[in-house]
Amino acid sequence: MIDREPGAWLWLKDHLARLRQATVPGRVPSAAEPAVVVRTAVVTDSAAALPADWVRGFSLDGRLAVVPMPVMVGNEIYGEGEDDIAETIAVALAAATPVKTSRPSPGQFEQAYLAAARHGYEAVVSIHISGDLSGTADSARIASARVGIPVEVLDTRTVGMAQGLAVQSAVVAAADGRSAAEVRRFAEERLAKTKVYFYVPSLEQLRRGGRIGAAASLLGTMLAIKPILAVDGGKIVPLEKIRSAAKAVARLEELVVADAAERPHGEARLAIHHFGNQSEAELLASRLAVALPDTPPAQISSLPAVLAAHAGLGVLAVIVSESTVCGASALSQGPAADEPSPPPPAGQPRQAGQAGQPVQADPGKDR
């Protein structure tokens, strides 16, 4: 097996040990136990917001591949993960320069699946951004019909690190020698516990991208509404309408604290996305740390460019999660304080309560 970065390999060994303990009662694997031969690969897209170091650690032997999602700024096309585009997008958004996104081509996924076959894998689980927000999963399905290796395509119905945490769960299951069906099930179990809350200063960029209707955007502008939104059932849905930015961020904090408090004691995990407002994200994280003293500090990261292009500058997104998935297939994914470095994104979030009614359908999703 190809050597990985020490941090990533230690992380995998730790999580494999927990997985085997959970699925085989009474069995505690030895630290010297040899690595399992892996025959299922995992493919995802860059909307998963996986840390670059983590991706490098698990892609060396072909176990994981991340297909970049293209972002168009004016007439220029950039690839997420291939180009340093965050600053370019921030400047473009501030200047009202058109910023659009597109789904990866079927050919890109075809190449990823064939690469997995060349590495000796017998199946692929392909895990992607919500099909209501992008046509990425459709591209993956087209590609899956063109290759000889069996491919399971999973539409996560979510975005960002919520999607990424499902990918991490799948990678651990794949490394434990699980079948493609089992790997997919592990990802689905983590997705079933996902909850994403977010605040945007303006609805205009979401309107431009077709993620909300023009009427909703106009109403928000006229009334100076600062909405709290969520991702539910694959769509962007409204939770609450707040009349000032400060009150909106405070309410976002309240919703997150209430959700985390419903989780089993000590099991809640948090992750925060931002774009162009890192200091605001850090301040929110510090307040959450005070409100939730039994929860490890929230992991903070910039929103992937393909999502920032639609959310706009000043977005704050919080993912509430748990450190473990309950049941026979339990395993821990959360970045607890005692986990090896570099830590993965926070543990998989879950569904918690009703998120409201979907915003008008998005006719402008990536094609």
mmCIF file of C-alpha atoms in Angstrom:
data_model
loop_
_atom_site.group_PDB
_atom_site.id
_atom_site.type_symbol
_atom_site.label_atom_id
_atom_site.label_comp_id
_atom_site.label_asym_id
_atom_site.label_seq_id
_atom_site.Cartn_x
_atom_site.Cartn_y
_atom_site.Cartn_z
ATOM 1 C CA MET A 1 0.000 0.000 0.000
ATOM 2 C CA ILE A 2 1.288 3.489 -0.838
ATOM 3 C CA ASP A 3 2.405 5.515 2.181
ATOM 4 C CA ARG A 4 0.179 8.399 3.235
ATOM 5 C CA GLU A 5 0.853 11.551 5.197
ATOM 6 C CA PRO A 6 1.264 10.468 8.842
ATOM 7 C CA GLY A 7 -1.676 12.528 10.100
ATOM 8 C CA ALA A 8 -4.115 11.102 7.590
ATOM 9 C CA TRP A 9 -2.954 7.537 8.187
ATOM 10 C CA LEU A 10 -3.213 7.871 11.975
ATOM 11 C CA TRP A 11 -6.709 9.308 11.540
ATOM 12 C CA LEU A 12 -7.759 6.356 9.385
ATOM 13 C CA LYS A 13 -6.311 3.758 11.782
ATOM 14 C CA ASP A 14 -8.138 5.365 14.689
ATOM 15 C CA HIS A 15 -11.467 5.399 12.887
ATOM 16 C CA LEU A 16 -11.095 1.883 11.515
ATOM 17 C CA ALA A 17 -10.505 0.652 15.055
ATOM 18 C CA ARG A 18 -13.692 2.334 16.225
ATOM 19 C CA LEU A 19 -15.609 0.975 13.257
ATOM 20 C CA ARG A 20 -14.528 -2.601 13.898
ATOM 21 C CA GLN A 21 -15.289 -2.322 17.612
ATOM 22 C CA ALA A 22 -18.782 -1.106 16.816
ATOM 23 C CA THR A 23 -19.602 -3.722 14.201
ATOM 24 C CA VAL A 24 -18.006 -6.770 15.839
ATOM 25 C CA PRO A 25 -19.058 -6.897 19.520
ATOM 26 C CA GLY A 26 -16.245 -7.805 21.868
ATOM 27 C CA ARG A 27 -13.520 -7.445 19.234
ATOM 28 C CA VAL A 28 -10.784 -4.888 19.884
ATOM 29 C CA PRO A 29 -8.304 -4.737 16.977
ATOM 30 C CA SER A 30 -4.606 -4.604 17.674
ATOM 31 C CA ALA A 31 -2.670 -1.457 16.773
ATOM 32 C CA ALA A 32 -0.343 -3.732 14.804
ATOM 33 C CA GLU A 33 -3.181 -5.215 12.782
ATOM 34 C CA PRO A 34 -2.364 -5.072 9.054
ATOM 35 C CA ALA A 35 -4.230 -2.699 6.762
ATOM 36 C CA VAL A 36 -7.263 -4.109 5.000
ATOM 37 C CA VAL A 37 -7.073 -4.543 1.226
ATOM 38 C CA VAL A 38 -9.414 -1.925 -0.205
ATOM 39 C CA ARG A 39 -11.549 -2.722 -3.251
ATOM 40 C CA THR A 40 -14.104 0.095 -3.197
ATOM 41 C CA ALA A 41 -13.069 3.624 -4.199
ATOM 42 C CA VAL A 42 -14.872 6.871 -3.366
ATOM 43 C CA VAL A 43 -15.344 9.769 -5.781
ATOM 44 C CA THR A 44 -16.862 13.149 -4.922
ATOM 45 C CA ASP A 45 -16.935 16.744 -6.163
ATOM 46 C CA SER A 46 -15.273 19.850 -4.775
ATOM 47 C CA ALA A 47 -18.517 21.136 -3.222
ATOM 48 C CA ALA A 48 -17.775 18.654 -0.414
ATOM 49 C CA ALA A 49 -15.316 21.184 1.075
ATOM 50 C CA LEU A 50 -12.886 18.493 2.241
ATOM 51 C CA PRO A 51 -9.600 19.815 3.705
ATOM 52 C CA ALA A 52 -6.806 19.693 1.122
ATOM 53 C CA ASP A 53 -4.423 17.820 3.450
ATOM 54 C CA TRP A 54 -7.064 15.200 4.146
ATOM 55 C CA VAL A 55 -7.745 14.704 0.436
ATOM 56 C CA ARG A 56 -4.046 14.299 -0.316
ATOM 57 C CA GLY A 57 -3.702 11.765 2.468
ATOM 58 C CA PHE A 58 -6.385 9.472 1.047
ATOM 59 C CA SER A 59 -5.971 9.948 -2.695
ATOM 60 C CA LEU A 60 -2.418 8.656 -3.083
ATOM 61 C CA ASP A 61 -3.533 5.076 -3.708
ATOM 62 C CA GLY A 62 -6.692 6.014 -5.613
ATOM 63 C CA ARG A 63 -9.090 5.373 -2.729
ATOM 64 C CA LEU A 64 -10.493 8.920 -2.995
ATOM 65 C CA ALA A 65 -10.855 11.298 -5.955
ATOM 66 C CA VAL A 66 -12.324 14.808 -5.920
ATOM 67 C CA VAL A 67 -13.601 16.100 -9.269
ATOM 68 C CA PRO A 68 -13.313 19.918 -9.478
ATOM 69 C CA MET A 69 -16.446 21.949 -10.153
ATOM 70 C CA PRO A 70 -15.963 24.812 -12.632
ATOM 71 C CA VAL A 71 -16.641 28.432 -11.702
ATOM 72 C CA MET A 72 -16.966 31.135 -14.385
ATOM 73 C CA VAL A 73 -15.929 34.684 -13.488
ATOM 74 C CA GLY A 74 -16.762 36.926 -16.407
ATOM 75 C CA ASN A 75 -15.383 35.057 -19.405
ATOM 76 C CA GLU A 76 -12.785 33.080 -17.456
ATOM 77 C CA ILE A 77 -13.338 29.502 -16.258
ATOM 78 C CA TYR A 78 -11.646 28.270 -13.080
ATOM 79 C CA GLY A 79 -11.544 24.812 -11.536
ATOM 80 C CA GLU A 80 -12.190 24.477 -7.807
ATOM 81 C CA GLY A 81 -9.089 22.974 -6.252
ATOM 82 C CA GLU A 82 -7.063 23.517 -9.403
ATOM 83 C CA ASP A 83 -6.932 27.313 -9.205
ATOM 84 C CA ASP A 84 -6.715 29.747 -6.315
ATOM 85 C CA ILE A 85 -10.014 31.433 -7.059
ATOM 86 C CA ALA A 86 -11.363 32.597 -3.690
ATOM 87 C CA GLU A 87 -9.925 36.111 -3.970
ATOM 88 C CA THR A 88 -10.948 36.353 -7.631
ATOM 89 C CA ILE A 89 -14.540 35.493 -6.764
ATOM 90 C CA ALA A 90 -14.619 37.863 -3.789
ATOM 91 C CA VAL A 91 -13.456 40.770 -5.968
ATOM 92 C CA ALA A 92 -15.933 39.822 -8.713
ATOM 93 C CA LEU A 93 -18.860 39.649 -6.295
ATOM 94 C CA ALA A 94 -17.942 43.008 -4.782
ATOM 95 C CA ALA A 95 -17.777 44.525 -8.264
ATOM 96 C CA ALA A 96 -21.017 42.850 -9.422
ATOM 97 C CA THR A 97 -19.101 40.923 -12.088
ATOM 98 C CA PRO A 98 -21.114 37.896 -13.248
ATOM 99 C CA VAL A 99 -20.091 34.726 -11.401
ATOM 100 C CA LYS A 100 -21.614 31.445 -12.500
ATOM 101 C CA THR A 101 -21.043 27.762 -11.865
ATOM 102 C CA SER A 102 -21.409 24.623 -13.914
ATOM 103 C CA ARG A 103 -21.403 20.922 -13.301
ATOM 104 C CA PRO A 104 -18.312 18.854 -14.140
ATOM 105 C CA SER A 105 -18.518 17.046 -17.466
ATOM 106 C CA PRO A 106 -19.340 13.329 -17.637
ATOM 107 C CA GLY A 107 -15.867 12.883 -19.098
ATOM 108 C CA GLN A 108 -14.258 14.106 -15.881
ATOM 109 C CA PHE A 109 -16.120 11.497 -13.866
ATOM 110 C CA GLU A 110 -15.383 8.838 -16.450
ATOM 111 C CA GLN A 111 -11.671 9.550 -16.022
ATOM 112 C CA ALA A 112 -11.989 9.315 -12.232
ATOM 113 C CA TYR A 113 -13.796 5.959 -12.410
ATOM 114 C CA LEU A 114 -11.288 4.520 -14.883
ATOM 115 C CA ALA A 115 -8.435 5.701 -12.661
ATOM 116 C CA ALA A 116 -9.990 3.789 -9.755
ATOM 117 C CA ALA A 117 -10.158 0.663 -11.921
ATOM 118 C CA ARG A 118 -6.499 1.083 -12.864
ATOM 119 C CA HIS A 119 -5.631 1.199 -9.157
ATOM 120 C CA GLY A 120 -7.261 -2.192 -8.747
ATOM 121 C CA TYR A 121 -10.605 -1.185 -7.254
ATOM 122 C CA GLU A 122 -13.622 -3.275 -8.117
ATOM 123 C CA ALA A 123 -16.360 -0.698 -7.479
ATOM 124 C CA VAL A 124 -16.876 3.025 -6.932
ATOM 125 C CA VAL A 125 -19.254 4.982 -4.717
ATOM 126 C CA SER A 126 -19.695 8.470 -6.200
ATOM 127 C CA ILE A 127 -21.055 11.029 -3.676
ATOM 128 C CA HIS A 128 -22.309 14.433 -4.827
ATOM 129 C CA ILE A 129 -23.880 17.819 -4.144
ATOM 130 C CA SER A 130 -27.675 18.020 -4.087
ATOM 131 C CA GLY A 131 -29.241 17.371 -7.461
ATOM 132 C CA ASP A 132 -31.667 20.255 -6.841
ATOM 133 C CA LEU A 133 -28.732 22.665 -6.708
ATOM 134 C CA SER A 134 -26.488 21.210 -9.407
ATOM 135 C CA GLY A 135 -26.553 18.695 -12.229
ATOM 136 C CA THR A 136 -23.335 17.099 -10.965
ATOM 137 C CA ALA A 137 -24.947 13.791 -9.984
ATOM 138 C CA ASP A 138 -26.475 13.583 -13.479
ATOM 139 C CA SER A 139 -22.991 13.884 -15.010
ATOM 140 C CA ALA A 140 -21.808 11.132 -12.692
ATOM 141 C CA ARG A 141 -24.674 8.846 -13.739
ATOM 142 C CA ILE A 142 -23.920 9.400 -17.431
ATOM 143 C CA ALA A 143 -20.277 8.544 -16.821
ATOM 144 C CA SER A 144 -21.164 5.465 -14.764
ATOM 145 C CA ALA A 145 -22.880 3.934 -17.826
ATOM 146 C CA ARG A 146 -19.726 4.334 -19.899
ATOM 147 C CA VAL A 147 -17.286 2.402 -17.717
ATOM 148 C CA GLY A 148 -16.878 -1.267 -16.926
ATOM 149 C CA ILE A 149 -16.401 -0.790 -13.182
ATOM 150 C CA PRO A 150 -19.682 -0.731 -11.176
ATOM 151 C CA VAL A 151 -20.509 2.755 -9.865
ATOM 152 C CA GLU A 152 -23.032 3.661 -7.142
ATOM 153 C CA VAL A 153 -24.052 7.349 -7.524
ATOM 154 C CA LEU A 154 -25.363 9.028 -4.362
ATOM 155 C CA ASP A 155 -27.095 12.419 -4.428
ATOM 156 C CA THR A 156 -26.452 13.718 -0.899
ATOM 157 C CA ARG A 157 -29.286 16.287 -1.012
ATOM 158 C CA THR A 158 -26.949 18.674 0.793
ATOM 159 C CA VAL A 159 -23.818 20.791 0.315
ATOM 160 C CA GLY A 160 -20.476 21.780 1.787
ATOM 161 C CA MET A 161 -19.013 19.966 4.752
ATOM 162 C CA ALA A 162 -22.301 18.159 5.326
ATOM 163 C CA GLN A 163 -21.598 16.407 2.023
ATOM 164 C CA GLY A 164 -17.918 16.095 2.902
ATOM 165 C CA LEU A 165 -18.613 14.317 6.160
ATOM 166 C CA ALA A 166 -20.618 11.688 4.302
ATOM 167 C CA VAL A 167 -17.602 11.263 2.021
ATOM 168 C CA GLN A 168 -15.344 10.762 5.031
ATOM 169 C CA SER A 169 -17.673 8.138 6.432
ATOM 170 C CA ALA A 170 -17.607 6.351 3.083
ATOM 171 C CA VAL A 171 -13.800 6.454 2.933
ATOM 172 C CA VAL A 172 -13.513 4.803 6.344
ATOM 173 C CA ALA A 173 -15.977 2.070 5.365
ATOM 174 C CA ALA A 174 -14.150 1.519 2.064
ATOM 175 C CA ALA A 175 -10.814 1.259 3.845
ATOM 176 C CA ASP A 176 -12.329 -1.423 6.063
ATOM 177 C CA GLY A 177 -13.005 -3.540 2.978
ATOM 178 C CA ARG A 178 -16.771 -2.938 2.868
ATOM 179 C CA SER A 179 -18.766 -3.553 -0.304
ATOM 180 C CA ALA A 180 -19.986 -0.651 -2.424
ATOM 181 C CA ALA A 181 -23.505 -1.098 -1.028
ATOM 182 C CA GLU A 182 -22.203 -0.922 2.546
ATOM 183 C CA VAL A 183 -20.014 2.083 1.766
ATOM 184 C CA ARG A 184 -23.039 3.880 0.353
ATOM 185 C CA ARG A 185 -25.100 2.940 3.401
ATOM 186 C CA PHE A 186 -22.502 4.406 5.759
ATOM 187 C CA ALA A 187 -22.654 7.689 3.838
ATOM 188 C CA GLU A 188 -26.458 7.688 3.856
ATOM 189 C CA GLU A 189 -26.576 7.089 7.613
ATOM 190 C CA ARG A 190 -24.452 10.160 8.214
ATOM 191 C CA LEU A 191 -26.513 12.227 5.791
ATOM 192 C CA ALA A 192 -29.650 11.263 7.692
ATOM 193 C CA LYS A 193 -28.224 13.205 10.664
ATOM 194 C CA THR A 194 -27.229 16.336 8.762
ATOM 195 C CA LYS A 195 -28.444 19.838 9.518
ATOM 196 C CA VAL A 196 -27.153 22.966 7.781
ATOM 197 C CA TYR A 197 -28.119 26.484 8.887
ATOM 198 C CA PHE A 198 -26.916 29.625 7.129
ATOM 199 C CA TYR A 199 -27.283 33.373 6.950
ATOM 200 C CA VAL A 200 -26.670 35.599 3.910
ATOM 201 C CA PRO A 201 -26.613 39.424 4.027
ATOM 202 C CA SER A 202 -28.369 39.573 0.655
ATOM 203 C CA LEU A 203 -30.579 37.246 -1.374
ATOM 204 C CA GLU A 204 -29.471 38.782 -4.666
ATOM 205 C CA GLN A 205 -26.687 36.327 -5.485
ATOM 206 C CA LEU A 206 -28.961 33.366 -4.748
ATOM 207 C CA ARG A 207 -31.540 34.912 -7.084
ATOM 208 C CA ARG A 208 -28.982 35.392 -9.863
ATOM 209 C CA GLY A 209 -28.013 31.748 -9.618
ATOM 210 C CA GLY A 210 -31.618 30.576 -9.720
ATOM 211 C CA ARG A 211 -31.562 29.220 -6.173
ATOM 212 C CA ILE A 212 -34.466 31.399 -5.059
ATOM 213 C CA GLY A 213 -37.213 33.217 -6.953
ATOM 214 C CA ALA A 214 -37.072 36.848 -8.043
ATOM 215 C CA ALA A 215 -40.089 37.714 -5.870
ATOM 216 C CA ALA A 216 -38.406 36.438 -2.713
ATOM 217 C CA SER A 217 -35.252 38.393 -3.516
ATOM 218 C CA LEU A 218 -37.183 41.609 -4.210
ATOM 219 C CA LEU A 219 -39.186 41.259 -0.998
ATOM 220 C CA GLY A 220 -36.034 40.743 1.016
ATOM 221 C CA THR A 221 -34.420 43.828 -0.520
ATOM 222 C CA MET A 222 -37.439 46.085 -0.044
ATOM 223 C CA LEU A 223 -37.979 45.109 3.588
ATOM 224 C CA ALA A 224 -34.264 44.870 4.445
ATOM 225 C CA ILE A 225 -34.834 41.281 5.546
ATOM 226 C CA LYS A 226 -31.833 39.222 6.657
ATOM 227 C CA PRO A 227 -32.929 35.617 6.225
ATOM 228 C CA ILE A 228 -31.920 32.515 8.118
ATOM 229 C CA LEU A 229 -31.936 29.650 5.629
ATOM 230 C CA ALA A 230 -31.305 25.912 5.653
ATOM 231 C CA VAL A 231 -30.728 23.051 3.239
ATOM 232 C CA ASP A 232 -33.574 20.583 3.553
ATOM 233 C CA GLY A 233 -34.525 17.804 1.150
ATOM 234 C CA GLY A 234 -31.858 19.041 -1.248
ATOM 235 C CA LYS A 235 -33.327 22.551 -1.522
ATOM 236 C CA ILE A 236 -32.668 25.913 0.073
ATOM 237 C CA VAL A 237 -35.511 26.654 2.476
ATOM 238 C CA PRO A 238 -36.305 29.682 4.658
ATOM 239 C CA LEU A 239 -36.326 29.300 8.413
ATOM 240 C CA GLU A 240 -36.831 32.825 9.703
ATOM 241 C CA LYS A 241 -36.868 36.436 8.476
ATOM 242 C CA ILE A 242 -34.875 38.851 10.615
ATOM 243 C CA ARG A 243 -34.806 42.650 10.250
ATOM 244 C CA SER A 244 -31.103 43.313 10.970
ATOM 245 C CA ALA A 245 -27.767 41.616 10.361
ATOM 246 C CA ALA A 246 -26.804 41.591 14.051
ATOM 247 C CA LYS A 247 -30.105 39.999 15.059
ATOM 248 C CA ALA A 248 -29.823 37.471 12.225
ATOM 249 C CA VAL A 249 -26.390 36.272 13.357
ATOM 250 C CA ALA A 250 -27.594 36.146 16.957
ATOM 251 C CA ARG A 251 -30.603 34.084 15.917
ATOM 252 C CA LEU A 252 -28.374 31.765 13.882
ATOM 253 C CA GLU A 253 -26.371 31.185 17.039
ATOM 254 C CA GLU A 254 -29.540 30.433 19.024
ATOM 255 C CA LEU A 255 -30.730 27.878 16.466
ATOM 256 C CA VAL A 256 -27.369 26.117 16.477
ATOM 257 C CA VAL A 257 -27.180 26.014 20.277
ATOM 258 C CA ALA A 258 -30.711 24.629 20.507
ATOM 259 C CA ASP A 259 -29.957 21.931 17.943
ATOM 260 C CA ALA A 260 -26.663 20.954 19.580
ATOM 261 C CA ALA A 261 -28.348 20.745 22.971
ATOM 262 C CA GLU A 262 -30.713 18.080 21.618
ATOM 263 C CA ARG A 263 -27.805 15.780 20.740
ATOM 264 C CA PRO A 264 -26.540 13.115 23.162
ATOM 265 C CA HIS A 265 -24.421 14.679 25.883
ATOM 266 C CA GLY A 266 -20.922 15.495 24.661
ATOM 267 C CA GLU A 267 -21.586 14.223 21.137
ATOM 268 C CA ALA A 268 -22.402 17.488 19.319
ATOM 269 C CA ARG A 269 -19.869 18.725 16.764
ATOM 270 C CA LEU A 270 -19.880 22.015 14.866
ATOM 271 C CA ALA A 271 -18.412 23.327 11.631
ATOM 272 C CA ILE A 272 -18.590 26.871 10.269
ATOM 273 C CA HIS A 273 -18.237 28.104 6.677
ATOM 274 C CA HIS A 274 -17.641 31.743 5.777
ATOM 275 C CA PHE A 275 -16.711 33.773 2.725
ATOM 276 C CA GLY A 276 -14.986 37.123 3.013
ATOM 277 C CA ASN A 277 -15.786 37.397 6.737
ATOM 278 C CA GLN A 278 -13.435 35.082 8.603
ATOM 279 C CA SER A 279 -13.294 37.310 11.693
ATOM 280 C CA GLU A 280 -17.083 37.151 11.969
ATOM 281 C CA ALA A 281 -16.956 33.342 11.743
ATOM 282 C CA GLU A 282 -14.282 33.229 14.450
ATOM 283 C CA LEU A 283 -16.380 35.453 16.714
ATOM 284 C CA LEU A 284 -19.404 33.192 16.191
ATOM 285 C CA ALA A 285 -17.266 30.149 16.979
ATOM 286 C CA SER A 286 -16.052 31.717 20.223
ATOM 287 C CA ARG A 287 -19.608 32.489 21.334
ATOM 288 C CA LEU A 288 -20.694 28.942 20.523
ATOM 289 C CA ALA A 289 -17.787 27.605 22.558
ATOM 290 C CA VAL A 290 -19.061 29.513 25.593
ATOM 291 C CA ALA A 291 -22.668 28.419 25.034
ATOM 292 C CA LEU A 292 -21.687 24.772 24.440
ATOM 293 C CA PRO A 293 -18.769 24.050 26.813
ATOM 294 C CA ASP A 294 -19.004 20.263 26.306
ATOM 295 C CA THR A 295 -18.653 20.596 22.532
ATOM 296 C CA PRO A 296 -15.200 20.735 20.885
ATOM 297 C CA PRO A 297 -14.375 24.037 19.161
ATOM 298 C CA ALA A 298 -16.076 24.486 15.809
ATOM 299 C CA GLN A 299 -13.944 23.861 12.752
ATOM 300 C CA ILE A 300 -13.829 27.005 10.623
ATOM 301 C CA SER A 301 -13.239 27.017 6.853
ATOM 302 C CA SER A 302 -13.962 29.140 3.826
ATOM 303 C CA LEU A 303 -16.987 28.161 1.768
ATOM 304 C CA PRO A 304 -15.946 26.361 -1.450
ATOM 305 C CA ALA A 305 -15.874 28.740 -4.418
ATOM 306 C CA VAL A 306 -18.661 26.863 -6.209
ATOM 307 C CA LEU A 307 -20.973 27.563 -3.241
ATOM 308 C CA ALA A 308 -19.672 31.045 -2.475
ATOM 309 C CA ALA A 309 -20.537 32.034 -6.033
ATOM 310 C CA HIS A 310 -24.218 31.596 -5.098
ATOM 311 C CA ALA A 311 -24.250 32.549 -1.411
ATOM 312 C CA GLY A 312 -22.233 35.736 -1.879
ATOM 313 C CA LEU A 313 -19.952 37.704 0.421
ATOM 314 C CA GLY A 314 -20.645 37.655 4.147
ATOM 315 C CA VAL A 315 -22.293 34.231 4.332
ATOM 316 C CA LEU A 316 -22.166 32.308 7.602
ATOM 317 C CA ALA A 317 -23.075 28.615 7.435
ATOM 318 C CA VAL A 318 -23.102 26.318 10.457
ATOM 319 C CA ILE A 319 -23.291 22.538 10.364
ATOM 320 C CA VAL A 320 -24.445 20.817 13.542
ATOM 321 C CA SER A 321 -23.315 17.241 13.905
ATOM 322 C CA GLU A 322 -22.644 14.307 16.157
ATOM 323 C CA SER A 323 -19.360 12.545 16.774
ATOM 324 C CA THR A 324 -20.829 9.111 16.138
ATOM 325 C CA VAL A 325 -23.492 7.395 14.086
ATOM 326 C CA CYS A 326 -25.687 5.265 16.329
ATOM 327 C CA GLY A 327 -26.556 1.724 15.426
ATOM 328 C CA ALA A 328 -24.725 -1.378 14.240
ATOM 329 C CA SER A 329 -22.586 0.566 11.790
ATOM 330 C CA ALA A 330 -21.432 3.196 14.261
ATOM 331 C CA LEU A 331 -18.141 4.976 13.765
ATOM 332 C CA SER A 332 -16.727 8.258 14.975
ATOM 333 C CA GLN A 333 -15.897 11.041 12.544
ATOM 334 C CA GLY A 334 -15.948 14.168 14.644
ATOM 335 C CA PRO A 335 -12.802 16.214 15.264
ATOM 336 C CA ALA A 336 -12.644 15.600 18.988
ATOM 337 C CA ALA A 337 -9.810 17.263 20.857
ATOM 338 C CA ASP A 338 -7.881 14.002 21.206
ATOM 339 C CA GLU A 339 -7.939 13.091 17.510
ATOM 340 C CA PRO A 340 -4.670 13.046 15.544
ATOM 341 C CA SER A 341 -3.663 15.968 13.361
ATOM 342 C CA PRO A 342 -4.689 16.972 10.741
ATOM 343 C CA PRO A 343 -8.313 16.516 11.847
ATOM 344 C CA PRO A 344 -11.090 15.911 9.339
ATOM 345 C CA PRO A 345 -14.127 18.180 9.166
ATOM 346 C CA ALA A 346 -16.522 17.988 12.087
ATOM 347 C CA GLY A 347 -18.658 14.868 12.627
ATOM 348 C CA GLN A 348 -21.652 14.242 10.404
ATOM 349 C CA PRO A 349 -24.597 16.567 11.007
ATOM 350 C CA ARG A 350 -28.143 15.249 11.234
ATOM 351 C CA GLN A 351 -31.651 16.262 10.359
ATOM 352 C CA ALA A 352 -33.241 18.130 13.274
ATOM 353 C CA GLY A 353 -36.814 19.336 13.050
ATOM 354 C CA GLN A 354 -38.725 20.837 10.176
ATOM 355 C CA ALA A 355 -36.897 23.357 8.042
ATOM 356 C CA GLY A 356 -39.938 25.064 6.559
ATOM 357 C CA GLN A 357 -41.254 25.169 3.047
ATOM 358 C CA PRO A 358 -38.902 25.049 0.048
ATOM 359 C CA VAL A 359 -38.080 28.311 -1.650
ATOM 360 C CA GLN A 360 -39.256 28.511 -5.274
ATOM 361 C CA ALA A 361 -37.645 25.833 -7.422
ATOM 362 C CA ASP A 362 -34.287 26.675 -8.923
ATOM 363 C CA PRO A 363 -34.569 26.757 -12.713
ATOM 364 C CA GLY A 364 -31.008 27.977 -12.966
ATOM 365 C CA LYS A 365 -29.211 25.058 -11.372
ATOM 366 C CA ASP A 366 -25.949 23.950 -12.961
ATOM 367 C CA ARG A 367 -26.633 22.206 -16.228
#
